[in-house]
Coordinates of C-alpha atoms and ligand atoms in Angstrom, one line a residue:
X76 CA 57.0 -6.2 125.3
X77 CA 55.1 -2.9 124.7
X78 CA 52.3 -2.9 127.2
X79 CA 48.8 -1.1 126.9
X80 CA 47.1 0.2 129.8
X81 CA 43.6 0.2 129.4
X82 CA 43.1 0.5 133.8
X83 CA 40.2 2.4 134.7
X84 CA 42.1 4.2 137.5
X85 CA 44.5 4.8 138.6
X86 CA 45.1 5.0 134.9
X87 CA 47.6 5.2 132.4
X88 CA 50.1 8.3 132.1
X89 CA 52.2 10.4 129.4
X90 CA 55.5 8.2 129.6
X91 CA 57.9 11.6 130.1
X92 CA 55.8 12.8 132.9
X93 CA 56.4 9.8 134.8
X94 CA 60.5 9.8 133.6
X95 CA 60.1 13.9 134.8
X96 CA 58.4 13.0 137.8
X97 CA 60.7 9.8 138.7
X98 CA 64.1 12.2 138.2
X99 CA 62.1 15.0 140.7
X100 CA 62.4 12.4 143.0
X101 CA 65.8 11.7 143.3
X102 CA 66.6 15.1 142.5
X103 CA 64.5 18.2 142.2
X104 CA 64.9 20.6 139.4
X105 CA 69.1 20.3 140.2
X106 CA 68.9 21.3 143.5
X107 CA 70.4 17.9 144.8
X108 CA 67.3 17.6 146.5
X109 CA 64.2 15.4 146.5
X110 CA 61.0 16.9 146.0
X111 CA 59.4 14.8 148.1
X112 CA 61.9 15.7 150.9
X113 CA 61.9 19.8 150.3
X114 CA 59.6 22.1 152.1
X115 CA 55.8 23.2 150.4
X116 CA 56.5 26.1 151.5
X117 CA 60.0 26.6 149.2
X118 CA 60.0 29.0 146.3
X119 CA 60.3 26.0 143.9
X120 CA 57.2 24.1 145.2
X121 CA 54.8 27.6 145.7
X122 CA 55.5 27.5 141.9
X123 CA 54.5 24.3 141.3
X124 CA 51.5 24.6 142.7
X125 CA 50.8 27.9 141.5
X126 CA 51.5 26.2 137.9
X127 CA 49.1 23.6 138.4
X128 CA 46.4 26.2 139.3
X129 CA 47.0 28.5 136.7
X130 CA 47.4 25.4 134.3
X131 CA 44.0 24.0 135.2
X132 CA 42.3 27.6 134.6
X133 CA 44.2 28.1 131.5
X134 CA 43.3 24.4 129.7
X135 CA 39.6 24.5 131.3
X136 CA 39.1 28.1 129.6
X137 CA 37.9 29.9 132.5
X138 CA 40.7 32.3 133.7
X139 CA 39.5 35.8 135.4
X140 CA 36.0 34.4 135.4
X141 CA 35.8 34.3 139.2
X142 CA 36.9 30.8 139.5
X143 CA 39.5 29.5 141.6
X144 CA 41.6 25.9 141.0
X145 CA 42.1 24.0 144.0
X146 CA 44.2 20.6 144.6
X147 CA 43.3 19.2 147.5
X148 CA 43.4 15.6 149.2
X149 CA 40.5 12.9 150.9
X150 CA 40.0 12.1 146.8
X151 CA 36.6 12.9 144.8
X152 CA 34.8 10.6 147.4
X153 CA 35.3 13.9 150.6
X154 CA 34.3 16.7 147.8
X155 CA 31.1 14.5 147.8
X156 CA 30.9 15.6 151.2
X157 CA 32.5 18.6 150.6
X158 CA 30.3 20.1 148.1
X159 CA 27.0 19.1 150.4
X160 CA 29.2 21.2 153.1
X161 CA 29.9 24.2 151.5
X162 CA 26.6 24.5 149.5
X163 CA 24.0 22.6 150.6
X164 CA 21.7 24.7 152.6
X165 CA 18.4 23.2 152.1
X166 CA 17.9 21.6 149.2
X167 CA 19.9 20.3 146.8
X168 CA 19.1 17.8 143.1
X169 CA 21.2 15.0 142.5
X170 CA 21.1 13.3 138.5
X171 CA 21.6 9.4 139.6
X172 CA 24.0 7.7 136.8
X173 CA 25.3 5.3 138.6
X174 CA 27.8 4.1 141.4
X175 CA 29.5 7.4 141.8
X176 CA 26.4 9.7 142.4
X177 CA 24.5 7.1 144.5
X178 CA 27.7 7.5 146.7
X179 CA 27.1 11.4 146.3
X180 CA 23.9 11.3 147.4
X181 CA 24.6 9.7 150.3
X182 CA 26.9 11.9 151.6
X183 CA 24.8 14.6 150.4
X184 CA 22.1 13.4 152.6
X185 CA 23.8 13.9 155.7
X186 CA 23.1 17.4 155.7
X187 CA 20.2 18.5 153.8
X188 CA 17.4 17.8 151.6
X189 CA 18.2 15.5 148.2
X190 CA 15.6 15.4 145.2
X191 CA 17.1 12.9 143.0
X192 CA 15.6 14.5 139.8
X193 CA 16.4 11.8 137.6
X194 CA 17.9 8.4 137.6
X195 CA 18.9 5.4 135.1
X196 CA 19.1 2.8 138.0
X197 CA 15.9 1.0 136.2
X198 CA 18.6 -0.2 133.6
X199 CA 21.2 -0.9 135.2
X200 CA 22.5 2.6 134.8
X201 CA 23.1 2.1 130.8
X202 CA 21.6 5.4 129.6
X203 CA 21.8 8.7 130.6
X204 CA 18.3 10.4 131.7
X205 CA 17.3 13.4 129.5
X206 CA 14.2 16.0 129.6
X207 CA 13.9 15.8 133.4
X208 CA 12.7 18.7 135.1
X209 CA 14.5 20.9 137.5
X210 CA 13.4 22.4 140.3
X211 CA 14.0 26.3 140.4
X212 CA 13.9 26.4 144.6
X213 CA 17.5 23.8 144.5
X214 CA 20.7 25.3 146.2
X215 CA 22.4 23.4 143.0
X216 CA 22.3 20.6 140.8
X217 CA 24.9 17.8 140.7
X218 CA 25.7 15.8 137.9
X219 CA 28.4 13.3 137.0
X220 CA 30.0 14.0 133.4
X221 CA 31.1 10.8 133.1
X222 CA 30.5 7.3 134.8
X223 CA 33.8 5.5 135.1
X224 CA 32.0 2.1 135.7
X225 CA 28.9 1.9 133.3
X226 CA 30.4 3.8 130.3
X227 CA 27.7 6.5 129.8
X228 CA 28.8 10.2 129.4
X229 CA 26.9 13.2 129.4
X230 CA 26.9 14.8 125.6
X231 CA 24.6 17.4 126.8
X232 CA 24.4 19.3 129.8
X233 CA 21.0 20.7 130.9
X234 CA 20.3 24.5 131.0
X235 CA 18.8 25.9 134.3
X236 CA 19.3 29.0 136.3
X237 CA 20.3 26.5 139.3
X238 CA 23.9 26.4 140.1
X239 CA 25.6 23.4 138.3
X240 CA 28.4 21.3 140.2
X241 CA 29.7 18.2 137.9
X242 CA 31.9 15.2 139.3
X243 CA 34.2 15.1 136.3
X244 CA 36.5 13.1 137.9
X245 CA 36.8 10.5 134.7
X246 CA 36.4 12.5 132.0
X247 CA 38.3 16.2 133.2
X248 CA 40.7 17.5 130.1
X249 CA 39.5 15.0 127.9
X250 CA 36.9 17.0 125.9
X251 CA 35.7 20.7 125.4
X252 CA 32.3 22.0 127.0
X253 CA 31.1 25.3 127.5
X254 CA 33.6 24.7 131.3
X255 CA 31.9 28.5 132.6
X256 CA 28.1 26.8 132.9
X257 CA 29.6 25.1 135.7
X258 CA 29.8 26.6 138.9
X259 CA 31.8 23.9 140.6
X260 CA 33.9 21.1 138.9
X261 CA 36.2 18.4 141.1
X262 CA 38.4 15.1 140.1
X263 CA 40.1 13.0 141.6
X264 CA 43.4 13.0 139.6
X265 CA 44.1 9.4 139.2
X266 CA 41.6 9.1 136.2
X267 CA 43.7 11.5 133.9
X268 CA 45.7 13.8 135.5
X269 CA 48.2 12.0 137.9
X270 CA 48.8 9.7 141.0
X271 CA 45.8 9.4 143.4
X272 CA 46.2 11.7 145.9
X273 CA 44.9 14.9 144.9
X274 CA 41.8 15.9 143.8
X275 CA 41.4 18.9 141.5
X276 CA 38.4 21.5 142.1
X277 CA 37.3 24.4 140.0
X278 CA 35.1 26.9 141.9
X279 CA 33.4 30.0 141.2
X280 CA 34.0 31.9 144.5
X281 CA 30.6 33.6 144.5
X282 CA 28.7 30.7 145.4
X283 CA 30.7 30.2 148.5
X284 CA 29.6 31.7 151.9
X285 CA 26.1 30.9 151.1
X286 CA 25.3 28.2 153.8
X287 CA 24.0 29.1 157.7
X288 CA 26.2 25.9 159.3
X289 CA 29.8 26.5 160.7
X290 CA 32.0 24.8 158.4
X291 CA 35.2 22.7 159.6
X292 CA 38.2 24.1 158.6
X293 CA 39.6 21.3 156.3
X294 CA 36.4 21.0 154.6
X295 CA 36.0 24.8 154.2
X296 CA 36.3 25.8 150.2
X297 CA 37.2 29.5 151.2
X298 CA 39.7 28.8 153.7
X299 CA 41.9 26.4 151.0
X300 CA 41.0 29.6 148.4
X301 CA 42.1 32.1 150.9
X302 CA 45.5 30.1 151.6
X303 CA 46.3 29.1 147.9
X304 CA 45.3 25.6 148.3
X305 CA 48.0 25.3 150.9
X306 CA 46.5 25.5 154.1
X307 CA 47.9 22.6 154.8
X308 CA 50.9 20.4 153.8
X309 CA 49.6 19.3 150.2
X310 CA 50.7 15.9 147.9
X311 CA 53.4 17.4 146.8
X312 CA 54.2 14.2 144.4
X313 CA 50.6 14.1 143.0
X314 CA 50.3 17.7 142.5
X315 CA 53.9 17.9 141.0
X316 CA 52.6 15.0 138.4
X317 CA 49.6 16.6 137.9
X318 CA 51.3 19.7 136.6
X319 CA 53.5 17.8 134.6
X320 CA 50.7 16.4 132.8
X321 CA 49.0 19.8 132.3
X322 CA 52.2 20.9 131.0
X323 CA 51.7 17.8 128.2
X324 CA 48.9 18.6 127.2
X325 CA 49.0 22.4 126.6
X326 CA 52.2 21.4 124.8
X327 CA 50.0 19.2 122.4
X328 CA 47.4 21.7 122.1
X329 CA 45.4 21.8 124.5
X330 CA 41.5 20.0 125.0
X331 CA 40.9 20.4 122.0
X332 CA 43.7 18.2 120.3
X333 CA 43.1 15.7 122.8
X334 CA 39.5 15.5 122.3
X335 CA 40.0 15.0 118.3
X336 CA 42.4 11.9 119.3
X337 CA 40.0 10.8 121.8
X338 CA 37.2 10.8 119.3
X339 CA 39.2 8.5 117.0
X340 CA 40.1 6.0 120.0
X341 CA 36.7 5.5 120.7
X342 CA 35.1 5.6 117.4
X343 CA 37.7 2.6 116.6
X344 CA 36.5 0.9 119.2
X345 CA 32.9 1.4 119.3
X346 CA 32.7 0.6 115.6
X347 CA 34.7 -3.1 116.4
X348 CA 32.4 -3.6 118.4
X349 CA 29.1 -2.8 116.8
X350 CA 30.1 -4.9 113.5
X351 CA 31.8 -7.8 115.8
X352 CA 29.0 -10.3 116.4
X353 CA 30.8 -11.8 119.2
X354 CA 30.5 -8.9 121.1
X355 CA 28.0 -6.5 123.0
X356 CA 27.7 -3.2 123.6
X357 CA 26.9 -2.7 127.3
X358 CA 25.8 1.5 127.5
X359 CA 22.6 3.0 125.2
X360 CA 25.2 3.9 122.0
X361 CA 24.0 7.7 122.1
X362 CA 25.0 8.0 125.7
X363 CA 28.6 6.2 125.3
X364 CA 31.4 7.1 127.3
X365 CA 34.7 8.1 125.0
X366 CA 36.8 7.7 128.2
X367 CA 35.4 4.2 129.1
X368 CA 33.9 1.6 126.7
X369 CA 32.0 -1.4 128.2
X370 CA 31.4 -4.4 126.6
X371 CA 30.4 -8.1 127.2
X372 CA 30.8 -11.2 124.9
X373 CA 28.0 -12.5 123.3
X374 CA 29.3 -16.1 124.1
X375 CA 30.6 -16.7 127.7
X376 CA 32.4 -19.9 126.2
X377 CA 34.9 -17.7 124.5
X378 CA 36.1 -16.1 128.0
X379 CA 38.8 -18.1 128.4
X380 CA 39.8 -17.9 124.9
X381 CA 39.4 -14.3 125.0
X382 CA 41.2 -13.2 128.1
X383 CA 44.3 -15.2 127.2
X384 CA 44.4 -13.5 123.9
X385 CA 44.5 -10.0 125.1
X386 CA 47.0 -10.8 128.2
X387 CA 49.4 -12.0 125.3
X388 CA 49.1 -8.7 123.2
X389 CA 50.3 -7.1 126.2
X390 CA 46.9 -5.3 127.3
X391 CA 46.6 -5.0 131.2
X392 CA 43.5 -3.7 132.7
X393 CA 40.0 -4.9 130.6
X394 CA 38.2 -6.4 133.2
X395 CA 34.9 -5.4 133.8
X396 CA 33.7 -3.9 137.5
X397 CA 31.9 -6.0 139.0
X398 CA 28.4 -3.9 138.9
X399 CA 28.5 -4.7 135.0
X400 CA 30.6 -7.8 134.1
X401 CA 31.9 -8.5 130.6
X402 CA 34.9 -5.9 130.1
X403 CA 35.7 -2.1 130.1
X404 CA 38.5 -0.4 128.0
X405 CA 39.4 2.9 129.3
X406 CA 41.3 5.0 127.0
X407 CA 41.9 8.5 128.7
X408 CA 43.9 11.1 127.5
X409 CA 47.5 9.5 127.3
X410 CA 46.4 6.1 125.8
X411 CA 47.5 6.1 122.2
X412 CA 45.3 5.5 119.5
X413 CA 47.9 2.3 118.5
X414 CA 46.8 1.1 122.1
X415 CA 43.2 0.4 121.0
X416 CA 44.2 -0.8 117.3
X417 CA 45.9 -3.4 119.5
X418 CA 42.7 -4.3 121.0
X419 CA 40.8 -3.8 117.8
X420 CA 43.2 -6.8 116.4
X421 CA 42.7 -9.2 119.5
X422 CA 38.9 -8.4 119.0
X423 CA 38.5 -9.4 115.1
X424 CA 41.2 -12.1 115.5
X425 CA 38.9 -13.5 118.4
X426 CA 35.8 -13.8 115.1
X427 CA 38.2 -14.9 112.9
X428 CA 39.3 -17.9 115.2
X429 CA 35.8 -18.5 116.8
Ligands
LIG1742 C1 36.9 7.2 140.6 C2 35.8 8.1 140.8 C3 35.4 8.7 142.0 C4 36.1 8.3 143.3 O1 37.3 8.9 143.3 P1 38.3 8.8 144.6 O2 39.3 9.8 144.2 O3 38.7 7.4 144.6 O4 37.5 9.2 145.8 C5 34.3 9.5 142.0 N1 33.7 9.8 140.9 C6 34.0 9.3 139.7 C7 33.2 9.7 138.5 C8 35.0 8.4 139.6 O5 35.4 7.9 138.4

């Protein structure tokens, strides 16, 4: 039976990056070698990587701008430290939207000032926070693009002179923005991209070698930059994947041609939900996420009823996180738009039987 992953990360994948990367395993491009087994340092896996950089420019629009593409490893949850590392010198602003930047914050803490210039923890992180001000005297302002576990997504980013950095780990590749008003950009790759393991960041080098403190080698921006984001041995599989997948989607067309399916996913499901009485909308409807819808029924007697119909239609991965309840559908870039129709279906049958 056709399965449909709706897992909010790691996440679903295109099908023949997966077969590609499963063959590269066993054998590498027909050199009767694994890929996993050969050095990073071969010919063959220098141009993997130096495809995956040049493929993340290329898609993100923001080649020969200054920017470099990075894959590194420790996941988005070290460029939270990272980022404080290599940029915070005294103060930095931090947008609070939910799980993710709280744990930014934190981290951020440990080696500077934080003004948390806005926040949406009075609801439960539902709503994005607009027409906050911004401090001119911050060292940069992070935001998260998307948040993975309450379904809100930035539509509009806010204009200031201060440097922007944006977690995009959840929503990367999956819609266009203006990508050169950011001045760094990181995501973990398991959200849509590839296998955990490797965390994509887009830097503008100018903003580097700002900071007074001595920064540790491993956490050091400039040294990854200056040895091709192979200063030490990287995840070869996840990068290899990762590439694979950047290949898809140029091949489709690009963010844009993603973004136009992605729009239809989600308006499919939003609107199923809005007209469904037996089910509520859990993030402010301006502020909904099109990578990650989360919902909650209006009856908690129907759980039971509900949960067994979507396991039989072959849907993996609705529950809810914890912080919210109710469920979350995630439907990043290679979920199908027949994916959610199956959902959609479950949903109206659901009314129809209740
Ligand atoms: C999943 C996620 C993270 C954490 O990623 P790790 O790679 O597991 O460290 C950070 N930010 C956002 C927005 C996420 O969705």
């Amino acid at each position: 039976m056709k399965k449909h992953n709706f897992s909010a990360g790691p996440c679903i994948l295109p099908k023949e990056v997966m077969k590609r990367a499963s063959e590269a395993v066993l054998d590498f491009d027909g050199l009767g070698l694994s890929l996993i087994e050969i050095s990073h340092r071969s010919k063959e896996f220098v141009a993997v990587m130096e495809e995956a950089r040049a493929l993340s420019l290329e898609l993100l629009g923001l080649e020969d701008q200054g920017y470099q593409a990075l894959f590194l490893q420790g996941g988005a949850s070290l460029e939270f430290l990272m980022v404080a590392y290599n940029l915070l010198d005294k103060r930095a602003g931090y947008v609070n939207t939910g799980t993710w930047s709280s744990k930014a914050i934190k981290e951020a803490k440990l080696l500077g000032e934080v003004v948390e210039v806005a926040s949406s923890k009075d609801k439960n992180f539902n709503y994005i926070p607009k027409g906050y001000g911004i401090p001119e005297n911050l060292d940069y302002l992070h935001l998260t693009s998307n948040n993975t576990i309450f379904g809100t997504q930035i539509k509009e980013f806010p204009t200031t002179s201060v440097p922007l950095v944006c977690d995009m780990s959840s929503d990367i590749f999956s819609r266009q923005l203006d990508f050169s008003k950011f001045d760094l950009i990181y995501a973990g790759a398991q959200k849509n991209m590839g296998p955990a393991g490797t965390t994509l960041v887009v830097v503008k080098e100018d903003i580097l070698g700002k900071v007074s403190r001595t920064i540790p080698s491993m956490l050091d921006y400039k040294v990854h930059i200056s040895k091709d984001s192979m200063f030490n041995t990287p995840s070869v599989f996840a990068v290899y994947t990762s590439m694979l997948t950047l290949r898809w989607l140029k091949d489709l067309g690009g963010i844009s041609a993603i973004e136009e399916i992605n729009e239809k996913k989600a308006k499919l499901l939003y609107s199923e939900i809005d007209l469904n009485p037996l089910f509520n909308g859990f993030a402010k409807a301006e502020d909904r996420s099109n990578m990650n819808a989360t919902f909650t029924l209006a009856e908690e007697g129907l759980k039971e009823t509900f949960d067994s119909m979507w396991r039989e239609a072959g849907i993996n991965g609705l529950n809810g996180h914890r912080s919210v309840g109710g469920y979350r559908a995630s439907m990043y870039n290679a979920l199908s738009l027949e994916s959610v129709g199956v959902l959609v279906d479950v949903m109206s049958e659901l009314e129809r039987k209740a």
